[in-house]
CSV table of C-alpha atoms and ligand atoms in Angstrom, one decimal:
chain,number,residue,atom,x,y,z
A,1,MET,CA,-1.3,-27.0,26.8
A,2,THR,CA,0.9,-27.3,23.7
A,3,ILE,CA,-0.5,-26.7,20.3
A,4,PRO,CA,-0.3,-29.8,18.0
A,5,LEU,CA,2.4,-29.2,15.4
A,6,SER,CA,0.1,-30.3,12.6
A,7,LEU,CA,-2.0,-27.3,13.4
A,8,VAL,CA,0.8,-24.8,13.7
A,9,ALA,CA,2.4,-25.9,10.4
A,10,ASP,CA,-0.9,-25.4,8.6
A,11,MET,CA,-1.5,-21.8,9.5
A,12,GLY,CA,-1.6,-20.5,5.9
A,13,THR,CA,-5.2,-21.2,4.9
A,14,LEU,CA,-7.5,-18.6,3.6
A,15,ASP,CA,-9.2,-18.4,7.1
A,16,ASP,CA,-5.9,-17.9,8.8
A,17,ALA,CA,-5.4,-15.1,11.3
A,18,THR,CA,-1.8,-15.1,10.5
A,19,PRO,CA,-1.0,-14.7,6.8
A,20,GLY,CA,2.5,-13.4,7.2
A,21,VAL,CA,4.9,-15.9,5.6
A,22,PRO,CA,8.4,-16.2,7.1
A,23,SER,CA,11.4,-16.4,4.8
A,24,PRO,CA,12.9,-19.8,4.5
A,25,ASP,CA,16.0,-18.8,6.4
A,26,GLY,CA,13.9,-17.4,9.2
A,27,ALA,CA,15.1,-13.8,8.5
A,28,GLY,CA,12.4,-11.3,7.7
A,29,HIS,CA,9.3,-11.9,5.6
A,30,ARG,CA,9.3,-13.5,2.2
A,31,PRO,CA,6.6,-11.9,0.0
A,32,VAL,CA,4.2,-14.3,-1.7
A,33,LEU,CA,3.2,-14.1,-5.4
A,34,LEU,CA,6.1,-11.7,-6.0
A,35,THR,CA,6.9,-13.0,-9.5
A,36,PRO,CA,3.3,-12.7,-10.9
A,37,LEU,CA,2.9,-9.4,-9.1
A,38,ILE,CA,6.0,-7.9,-10.8
A,39,GLU,CA,5.1,-9.5,-14.2
A,40,SER,CA,1.7,-8.0,-14.2
A,41,LEU,CA,2.7,-4.6,-13.0
A,42,GLN,CA,5.5,-4.4,-15.5
A,43,PRO,CA,7.5,-1.7,-13.6
A,44,ARG,CA,9.8,0.4,-15.9
A,45,PRO,CA,12.8,2.7,-15.2
A,46,GLY,CA,11.7,6.2,-14.2
A,47,GLN,CA,8.4,5.2,-12.7
A,48,ILE,CA,6.9,6.2,-9.4
A,49,ALA,CA,5.7,3.2,-7.3
A,50,VAL,CA,3.8,3.2,-4.1
A,51,ASP,CA,4.2,0.1,-1.8
A,52,ALA,CA,1.3,0.6,0.6
A,53,THR,CA,2.4,-2.2,2.9
A,54,PHE,CA,6.2,-2.0,3.3
A,55,GLY,CA,6.6,-4.8,5.9
A,56,THR,CA,10.3,-5.9,5.6
A,57,GLY,CA,10.7,-4.4,2.1
A,58,GLY,CA,10.7,-7.4,-0.2
A,59,VAL,CA,8.2,-5.9,-2.6
A,60,THR,CA,9.8,-2.4,-2.3
A,61,ALA,CA,13.2,-4.0,-3.2
A,62,ALA,CA,11.7,-5.7,-6.3
A,63,LEU,CA,10.0,-2.5,-7.4
A,64,LEU,CA,13.1,-0.4,-6.8
A,65,GLU,CA,15.3,-2.7,-9.0
A,66,ARG,CA,12.9,-2.2,-11.9
A,67,VAL,CA,12.0,1.5,-11.6
A,68,SER,CA,15.7,2.3,-11.4
A,69,PRO,CA,17.4,4.3,-12.8
A,70,GLY,CA,15.3,7.5,-12.4
A,71,GLY,CA,12.3,6.0,-10.5
A,72,ARG,CA,11.2,6.2,-6.9
A,73,VAL,CA,9.4,3.9,-4.5
A,74,ILE,CA,7.2,5.5,-1.8
A,75,ALA,CA,6.5,2.9,0.9
A,76,ILE,CA,4.0,3.1,3.8
A,77,ASP,CA,3.6,1.0,6.9
A,78,ARG,CA,1.5,1.5,10.0
A,79,ASP,CA,4.2,-0.1,12.1
A,80,GLN,CA,6.9,2.4,13.2
A,81,SER,CA,9.3,-0.5,13.9
A,82,ALA,CA,8.9,-1.7,10.3
A,83,VAL,CA,9.5,1.9,9.1
A,84,ASP,CA,12.6,2.2,11.3
A,85,ALA,CA,14.1,-1.1,10.1
A,86,GLY,CA,13.3,-0.1,6.5
A,87,ARG,CA,14.9,3.3,6.8
A,88,ALA,CA,18.1,1.6,8.1
A,89,ARG,CA,18.0,-0.8,5.1
A,90,PHE,CA,17.2,1.6,2.3
A,91,GLY,CA,18.3,4.8,4.1
A,92,ALA,CA,21.2,5.5,1.7
A,93,ASP,CA,19.1,5.1,-1.3
A,94,GLY,CA,17.4,8.4,-2.1
A,95,ALA,CA,15.0,6.6,-4.4
A,96,VAL,CA,13.1,5.0,-1.5
A,97,GLU,CA,11.0,7.0,1.0
A,98,ILE,CA,9.2,5.2,3.8
A,99,ALA,CA,6.4,6.9,5.7
A,100,GLN,CA,4.6,5.7,8.8
A,101,GLY,CA,0.9,5.8,8.4
A,102,ASP,CA,-2.3,4.0,7.5
A,103,PHE,CA,-2.7,3.4,3.8
A,104,ALA,CA,-6.3,4.6,4.2
A,105,ASP,CA,-4.5,8.0,4.1
A,106,LEU,CA,-2.4,7.0,1.1
A,107,GLU,CA,-3.2,10.1,-1.0
A,108,ALA,CA,-2.3,12.5,1.8
A,109,ILE,CA,0.8,10.6,2.6
A,110,VAL,CA,2.0,10.6,-1.0
A,111,HIS,CA,1.1,14.2,-1.6
A,112,ALA,CA,3.0,15.2,1.5
A,113,LEU,CA,6.1,13.8,-0.1
A,114,GLY,CA,5.5,16.1,-3.1
A,115,VAL,CA,4.2,13.4,-5.4
A,116,THR,CA,0.8,14.0,-7.1
A,117,ALA,CA,0.5,10.8,-9.2
A,118,ALA,CA,1.9,7.3,-9.2
A,119,ASP,CA,2.5,4.7,-11.9
A,120,LEU,CA,2.1,1.7,-9.7
A,121,VAL,CA,0.4,0.9,-6.4
A,122,VAL,CA,0.8,-2.3,-4.5
A,123,PHE,CA,-1.0,-3.7,-1.4
A,124,ASP,CA,0.4,-6.9,0.2
A,125,LEU,CA,-2.2,-7.2,3.0
A,126,GLY,CA,-2.1,-8.7,6.4
A,127,ILE,CA,0.8,-8.7,8.8
A,128,SER,CA,4.4,-9.7,8.3
A,129,SER,CA,6.0,-12.7,9.8
A,130,VAL,CA,8.2,-10.3,11.8
A,131,GLN,CA,5.1,-9.0,13.5
A,132,LEU,CA,3.6,-12.4,13.8
A,133,ASP,CA,6.6,-14.0,15.4
A,134,ASP,CA,7.1,-11.2,18.0
A,135,PRO,CA,5.3,-12.5,21.1
A,136,ALA,CA,5.1,-8.9,22.5
A,137,ARG,CA,2.8,-7.9,19.6
A,138,GLY,CA,0.2,-10.4,20.6
A,139,PHE,CA,-0.8,-11.5,17.1
A,140,SER,CA,-0.1,-15.2,17.4
A,141,PHE,CA,-1.6,-17.8,19.7
A,142,ARG,CA,1.6,-19.8,19.3
A,143,PHE,CA,3.3,-17.5,21.8
A,144,ASP,CA,2.4,-16.2,25.2
A,145,GLY,CA,2.1,-12.4,25.0
A,146,PRO,CA,-0.1,-9.4,25.8
A,147,LEU,CA,-3.3,-9.5,23.8
A,148,ASP,CA,-2.5,-6.5,21.8
A,149,MET,CA,-2.6,-7.0,18.0
A,150,ARG,CA,-2.2,-3.3,17.0
A,151,MET,CA,-0.2,-2.9,13.8
A,152,ASP,CA,0.6,0.6,15.2
A,153,PRO,CA,1.2,0.0,18.8
A,154,ARG,CA,1.3,3.7,19.6
A,155,SER,CA,-2.4,4.3,19.0
A,156,GLY,CA,-5.8,2.7,19.0
A,157,THR,CA,-7.5,0.0,21.1
A,158,THR,CA,-5.9,-3.3,22.0
A,159,ALA,CA,-7.5,-6.7,21.5
A,160,ALA,CA,-7.5,-7.1,25.3
A,161,HIS,CA,-9.6,-3.9,25.6
A,162,LEU,CA,-12.1,-5.2,23.1
A,163,VAL,CA,-12.3,-8.5,24.9
A,164,ASP,CA,-12.8,-6.7,28.1
A,165,SER,CA,-15.3,-4.1,27.1
A,166,LEU,CA,-17.6,-5.4,24.4
A,167,THR,CA,-21.0,-7.0,25.3
A,168,ALA,CA,-21.6,-10.7,24.6
A,169,ASP,CA,-23.7,-9.7,21.5
A,170,GLU,CA,-21.0,-7.4,20.2
A,171,LEU,CA,-18.3,-10.0,20.7
A,172,THR,CA,-20.5,-12.6,19.0
A,173,SER,CA,-21.0,-10.4,15.9
A,174,LEU,CA,-17.3,-9.6,15.8
A,175,ILE,CA,-16.1,-13.2,16.0
A,176,ARG,CA,-18.8,-14.4,13.6
A,177,ASP,CA,-18.5,-11.7,11.0
A,178,TYR,CA,-14.8,-11.3,10.9
A,179,GLY,CA,-13.8,-14.8,11.8
A,180,ASP,CA,-16.6,-16.8,10.2
A,181,GLU,CA,-16.6,-18.8,13.5
A,182,ARG,CA,-19.6,-21.1,14.1
A,183,PHE,CA,-18.9,-21.2,17.8
A,184,ALA,CA,-18.9,-17.4,18.0
A,185,ARG,CA,-21.7,-17.1,20.5
A,186,SER,CA,-20.3,-19.8,22.9
A,187,ILE,CA,-16.8,-18.2,22.7
A,188,ALA,CA,-18.3,-14.7,23.4
A,189,SER,CA,-20.4,-16.0,26.4
A,190,ARG,CA,-17.3,-17.8,27.8
A,191,ILE,CA,-15.3,-14.6,27.5
A,192,VAL,CA,-17.9,-12.6,29.4
A,193,ARG,CA,-18.0,-15.2,32.2
A,194,ALA,CA,-14.3,-15.6,32.4
A,195,ARG,CA,-13.6,-11.8,32.5
A,196,GLU,CA,-15.9,-11.5,35.6
A,197,ARG,CA,-13.4,-13.6,37.5
A,198,SER,CA,-10.2,-12.0,36.0
A,199,PRO,CA,-9.4,-9.9,32.9
A,200,ILE,CA,-8.3,-11.7,29.8
A,201,THR,CA,-5.0,-10.0,29.0
A,202,THR,CA,-2.8,-12.6,27.3
A,203,THR,CA,-2.9,-14.6,24.0
A,204,THR,CA,-2.6,-17.8,26.1
A,205,GLN,CA,-5.6,-17.1,28.1
A,206,LEU,CA,-7.7,-16.5,25.0
A,207,ARG,CA,-6.3,-19.5,23.1
A,208,GLU,CA,-7.0,-21.8,26.1
A,209,LEU,CA,-10.5,-20.4,26.5
A,210,VAL,CA,-11.3,-21.1,22.8
A,211,GLU,CA,-9.8,-24.6,23.0
A,212,GLN,CA,-12.2,-25.3,25.9
A,213,VAL,CA,-15.2,-23.9,24.2
A,214,VAL,CA,-14.9,-25.6,20.8
A,215,PRO,CA,-15.7,-29.3,21.2
A,216,ARG,CA,-12.7,-31.5,20.0
A,217,ARG,CA,-14.7,-33.1,17.3
A,218,PHE,CA,-15.3,-29.7,15.7
A,219,TRP,CA,-11.7,-28.6,15.7
A,220,PRO,CA,-10.8,-27.6,12.1
A,221,LYS,CA,-8.5,-30.1,10.4
A,222,ARG,CA,-6.0,-27.6,9.1
A,223,ILE,CA,-6.0,-24.7,11.5
A,224,HIS,CA,-6.0,-24.3,15.2
A,225,PRO,CA,-9.4,-23.7,16.7
A,226,ALA,CA,-8.4,-20.2,17.9
A,227,THR,CA,-7.3,-19.1,14.5
A,228,ARG,CA,-10.7,-17.6,13.5
A,229,THR,CA,-11.2,-15.8,16.8
A,230,PHE,CA,-7.7,-14.3,16.6
A,231,GLN,CA,-8.3,-13.3,13.0
A,232,ALA,CA,-11.5,-11.6,13.9
A,233,LEU,CA,-10.0,-9.6,16.8
A,234,ARG,CA,-7.0,-8.5,14.6
A,235,ILE,CA,-9.3,-7.2,11.9
A,236,ALA,CA,-11.4,-5.3,14.4
A,237,VAL,CA,-8.4,-3.9,16.3
A,238,ASN,CA,-6.9,-2.5,13.2
A,239,HIS,CA,-10.1,-1.5,11.3
A,240,GLU,CA,-8.6,-3.5,8.5
A,241,LEU,CA,-11.6,-3.6,6.2
A,242,GLU,CA,-12.3,0.2,6.6
A,243,SER,CA,-8.7,1.0,5.9
A,244,LEU,CA,-8.7,-1.3,2.8
A,245,GLU,CA,-11.8,0.3,1.4
A,246,ARG,CA,-10.3,3.8,1.8
A,247,GLY,CA,-6.9,2.7,0.6
A,248,LEU,CA,-8.2,1.2,-2.6
A,249,GLN,CA,-10.1,4.3,-3.5
A,250,ALA,CA,-7.1,6.4,-2.7
A,251,ALA,CA,-4.9,4.2,-4.9
A,252,ILE,CA,-7.3,4.4,-7.8
A,253,SER,CA,-7.5,8.1,-7.5
A,254,ILE,CA,-3.7,8.6,-7.4
A,255,LEU,CA,-2.8,6.4,-10.3
A,256,ARG,CA,-1.9,7.9,-13.6
A,257,PRO,CA,-3.8,6.8,-16.7
A,258,GLY,CA,-2.2,3.5,-17.7
A,259,GLY,CA,-0.9,3.0,-14.1
A,260,ARG,CA,-1.4,-0.3,-12.5
A,261,LEU,CA,-2.7,-1.5,-9.1
A,262,GLY,CA,-1.8,-4.9,-7.6
A,263,VAL,CA,-3.5,-6.3,-4.5
A,264,ILE,CA,-2.5,-9.5,-2.6
A,265,SER,CA,-5.1,-10.7,-0.1
A,266,PHE,CA,-5.0,-13.5,2.4
A,267,HIS,CA,-8.5,-14.2,3.5
A,268,SER,CA,-12.0,-14.2,2.0
A,269,LEU,CA,-13.2,-11.0,3.6
A,270,GLU,CA,-10.3,-9.1,2.2
A,271,ASP,CA,-10.5,-10.7,-1.2
A,272,THR,CA,-14.2,-10.1,-1.5
A,273,LEU,CA,-13.8,-6.5,-0.7
A,274,VAL,CA,-11.0,-6.1,-3.2
A,275,LYS,CA,-12.9,-8.0,-5.9
A,276,ASN,CA,-16.0,-5.8,-5.4
A,277,ALA,CA,-14.1,-2.5,-5.3
A,278,LEU,CA,-12.2,-3.3,-8.5
A,279,HIS,CA,-15.4,-4.6,-10.2
A,280,VAL,CA,-17.3,-1.5,-9.4
A,281,ALA,CA,-14.5,0.7,-10.5
A,282,ALA,CA,-14.4,-1.2,-13.8
A,283,GLN,CA,-18.1,-0.6,-14.5
A,284,ASN,CA,-19.6,2.1,-16.7
A,285,CYS,CA,-22.9,2.0,-14.9
A,286,VAL,CA,-23.8,0.9,-11.4
A,287,CYS,CA,-27.6,1.3,-11.7
A,288,PRO,CA,-29.7,-1.6,-10.4
A,289,PRO,CA,-30.1,-4.3,-13.1
A,290,GLN,CA,-33.9,-4.0,-13.1
A,291,GLN,CA,-33.6,-0.3,-14.0
A,292,PRO,CA,-34.4,0.2,-17.8
A,293,HIS,CA,-32.1,3.2,-18.3
A,294,CYS,CA,-28.8,4.3,-16.8
A,295,THR,CA,-29.3,7.3,-14.5
A,296,CYS,CA,-26.0,7.1,-12.6
A,297,VAL,CA,-23.0,9.2,-13.3
A,298,HIS,CA,-20.6,6.4,-12.6
A,299,ARG,CA,-17.9,5.9,-15.2
A,300,ALA,CA,-15.3,3.1,-15.3
A,301,THR,CA,-11.9,4.2,-14.0
A,302,LEU,CA,-10.2,0.8,-14.1
A,303,PHE,CA,-9.7,-2.1,-16.5
A,304,LEU,CA,-9.4,-5.5,-14.8
A,305,LEU,CA,-6.2,-7.3,-15.9
A,306,THR,CA,-7.0,-10.3,-13.8
A,307,ARG,CA,-10.5,-11.5,-14.8
A,308,LYS,CA,-9.6,-14.6,-12.7
A,309,VAL,CA,-7.7,-14.2,-9.5
A,310,ILE,CA,-4.0,-15.2,-9.6
A,311,ARG,CA,-3.0,-17.9,-7.1
A,312,PRO,CA,0.5,-19.3,-6.2
A,313,ASP,CA,1.6,-21.9,-8.8
A,314,SER,CA,2.7,-25.4,-7.9
A,315,ALA,CA,6.3,-24.3,-7.7
A,316,GLU,CA,5.6,-21.6,-5.1
A,317,LEU,CA,3.2,-23.9,-3.2
A,318,ALA,CA,5.9,-26.6,-3.1
A,319,THR,CA,8.5,-24.3,-1.6
A,320,ASN,CA,6.0,-22.3,0.5
A,321,PRO,CA,2.8,-24.3,1.4
A,322,ARG,CA,1.7,-21.4,3.6
A,323,SER,CA,1.3,-19.2,0.5
A,324,ARG,CA,-1.8,-21.1,-0.6
A,325,SER,CA,-4.2,-18.6,0.8
A,326,ALA,CA,-2.8,-15.7,-1.2
A,327,ARG,CA,-4.8,-14.2,-4.1
A,328,LEU,CA,-3.6,-11.5,-6.5
A,329,ARG,CA,-5.8,-9.1,-8.4
A,330,VAL,CA,-4.4,-6.5,-10.8
A,331,ALA,CA,-6.1,-3.6,-12.6
A,332,GLU,CA,-5.0,-0.7,-14.9
A,333,LYS,CA,-6.2,2.9,-14.6
A,334,LEU,CA,-8.1,3.9,-17.7
A,335,ALA,CA,-6.9,6.8,-19.8
A,336,THR,CA,-10.2,8.7,-19.3
A,337,ASP,CA,-11.4,8.7,-15.8
A,338,GLY,CA,-14.8,10.1,-16.1
B,1,SAM,C1,2.2,-8.9,4.6
B,1,SAM,S1,3.1,-7.6,5.3
B,1,SAM,C2,3.9,-6.9,3.8
B,1,SAM,C3,5.1,-7.6,3.5
B,1,SAM,C4,5.9,-6.8,2.5
B,1,SAM,N1,5.3,-6.8,1.2
B,1,SAM,C5,7.3,-7.4,2.4
B,1,SAM,O1,7.8,-7.7,1.2
B,1,SAM,O2,8.0,-7.5,3.4
B,1,SAM,C6,1.9,-6.4,5.6
B,1,SAM,C7,2.5,-5.1,6.2
B,1,SAM,O3,1.5,-4.1,5.9
B,1,SAM,C8,1.3,-3.3,7.1
B,1,SAM,N2,-0.1,-2.8,7.0
B,1,SAM,C9,-1.2,-3.6,7.2
B,1,SAM,N3,-2.3,-2.8,7.1
B,1,SAM,C10,-1.8,-1.5,6.9
B,1,SAM,C11,-2.4,-0.3,6.8
B,1,SAM,N4,-3.8,-0.1,6.8
B,1,SAM,N5,-1.7,0.8,6.6
B,1,SAM,C12,-0.3,0.7,6.5
B,1,SAM,N6,0.3,-0.5,6.7
B,1,SAM,C13,-0.4,-1.6,6.9
B,1,SAM,C14,1.6,-4.2,8.2
B,1,SAM,O4,2.1,-3.5,9.3
B,1,SAM,C15,2.7,-5.1,7.6
B,1,SAM,O5,4.0,-4.6,7.9
C-alpha cells in the first residue's frame, strides 16, 4: 500500500515520530530555529561551546563561526556514522572535537577531552534527516527497512526486539505513553496476534498492521496513522527521555556562571520535560506550595531567558513548513549556584 502524499508531506507536527528536517537541496539536515538559537546564546570569540546533538553539524558550524578565533566546539552524537562524517568535514579544524556517546554522559565526555566548564550548551533533539531517510536505520514508515530505530546501531535493543518481546500490556503502555495513541491497546493486541504467526521485523509490516487497526475515519488529518506508534518505539528504543533528563542536568552542571543553555525539542513529551527541568532549576524553593516554610535546600542555578517558548517565525514556516513542531527554550547559568 502506498502512503498518501498529503500525509507524508505533513510529517512535521509536534506528534511526529520523525522531526528531522531535510535541507532544501536534499543534502544533509537543515537545523531549525538556528537564527533565534544563535541570537539568544550570543556566542563570542574564545568561548567553549558544547553541541550535544551534532547530527550533520549545522549548529556546530554556526557556533564555530562565532566562537572563533580562540574558541572550541565540542560535539557529541550517539551515531558513529554521524561522528565519522563530521570528523571528515571538520577534521582539519582543531577547534572542533566530535565524540561518539550519549549526551546523558555529557559531563564525562567533556571532561575526558580536558574541558571542565563550558560557556554554551545546545541540544537539538530528535533524529537527523540523514538518519530518517536511510531505510536501513528503520526510523521511517516511508521506507521498507529493518525495524531497528537505534541511534547507536552498535548497542541496545531494536524496535523489532521490543515488538517481539513485550507483553500486550507493556506494548499498550509504551504506545499510549510515548505516542499518545488512542488505539494503543488495539495496536498492541494486533501485534501480539500477528507475531504468533510470524515475527514483525520490518517497518512495512508494522506500518501496514497499524493501518489495518486504526479505522479510516480516525486517521489523523495531518500525519500518517503509524506516526505515533513509530514515535513511541523510537523513544523507548533510545531511552530518549531518560537521556534527556540526565543530559540537561549534566549541561546545567557543566555551564560556567553566565553560560547559556539552548534546547530545541520536537514533540510535547520532550518539551514538557525540558520546560519542567528548566523551571525547577530556576526555582529557589521546591517545597510543596501548602508548606508554610521552606525546608528544602534547593537553590536556583538557572535564569530563564525564554519565559515563553520560541517557535519558528512565519518566514521559517514559509520556507520550511515541517519546522512548525520545533520549540526553543534558553536559560542562563546563575553566577551563584547554591
Ligand atoms: C536533530 S539531529 C541534530 C541536527 C544538528 N543540529 C545539525 O545541525 O545537523 C539530532 C542528532 O542528535 C543525536 N542524538 C539524539 N539523541 C542523542 C543522545 N541521547 N546522545 C547523543 N546524540 C543524540 C542523533 O543521533 C542526531 O544525529
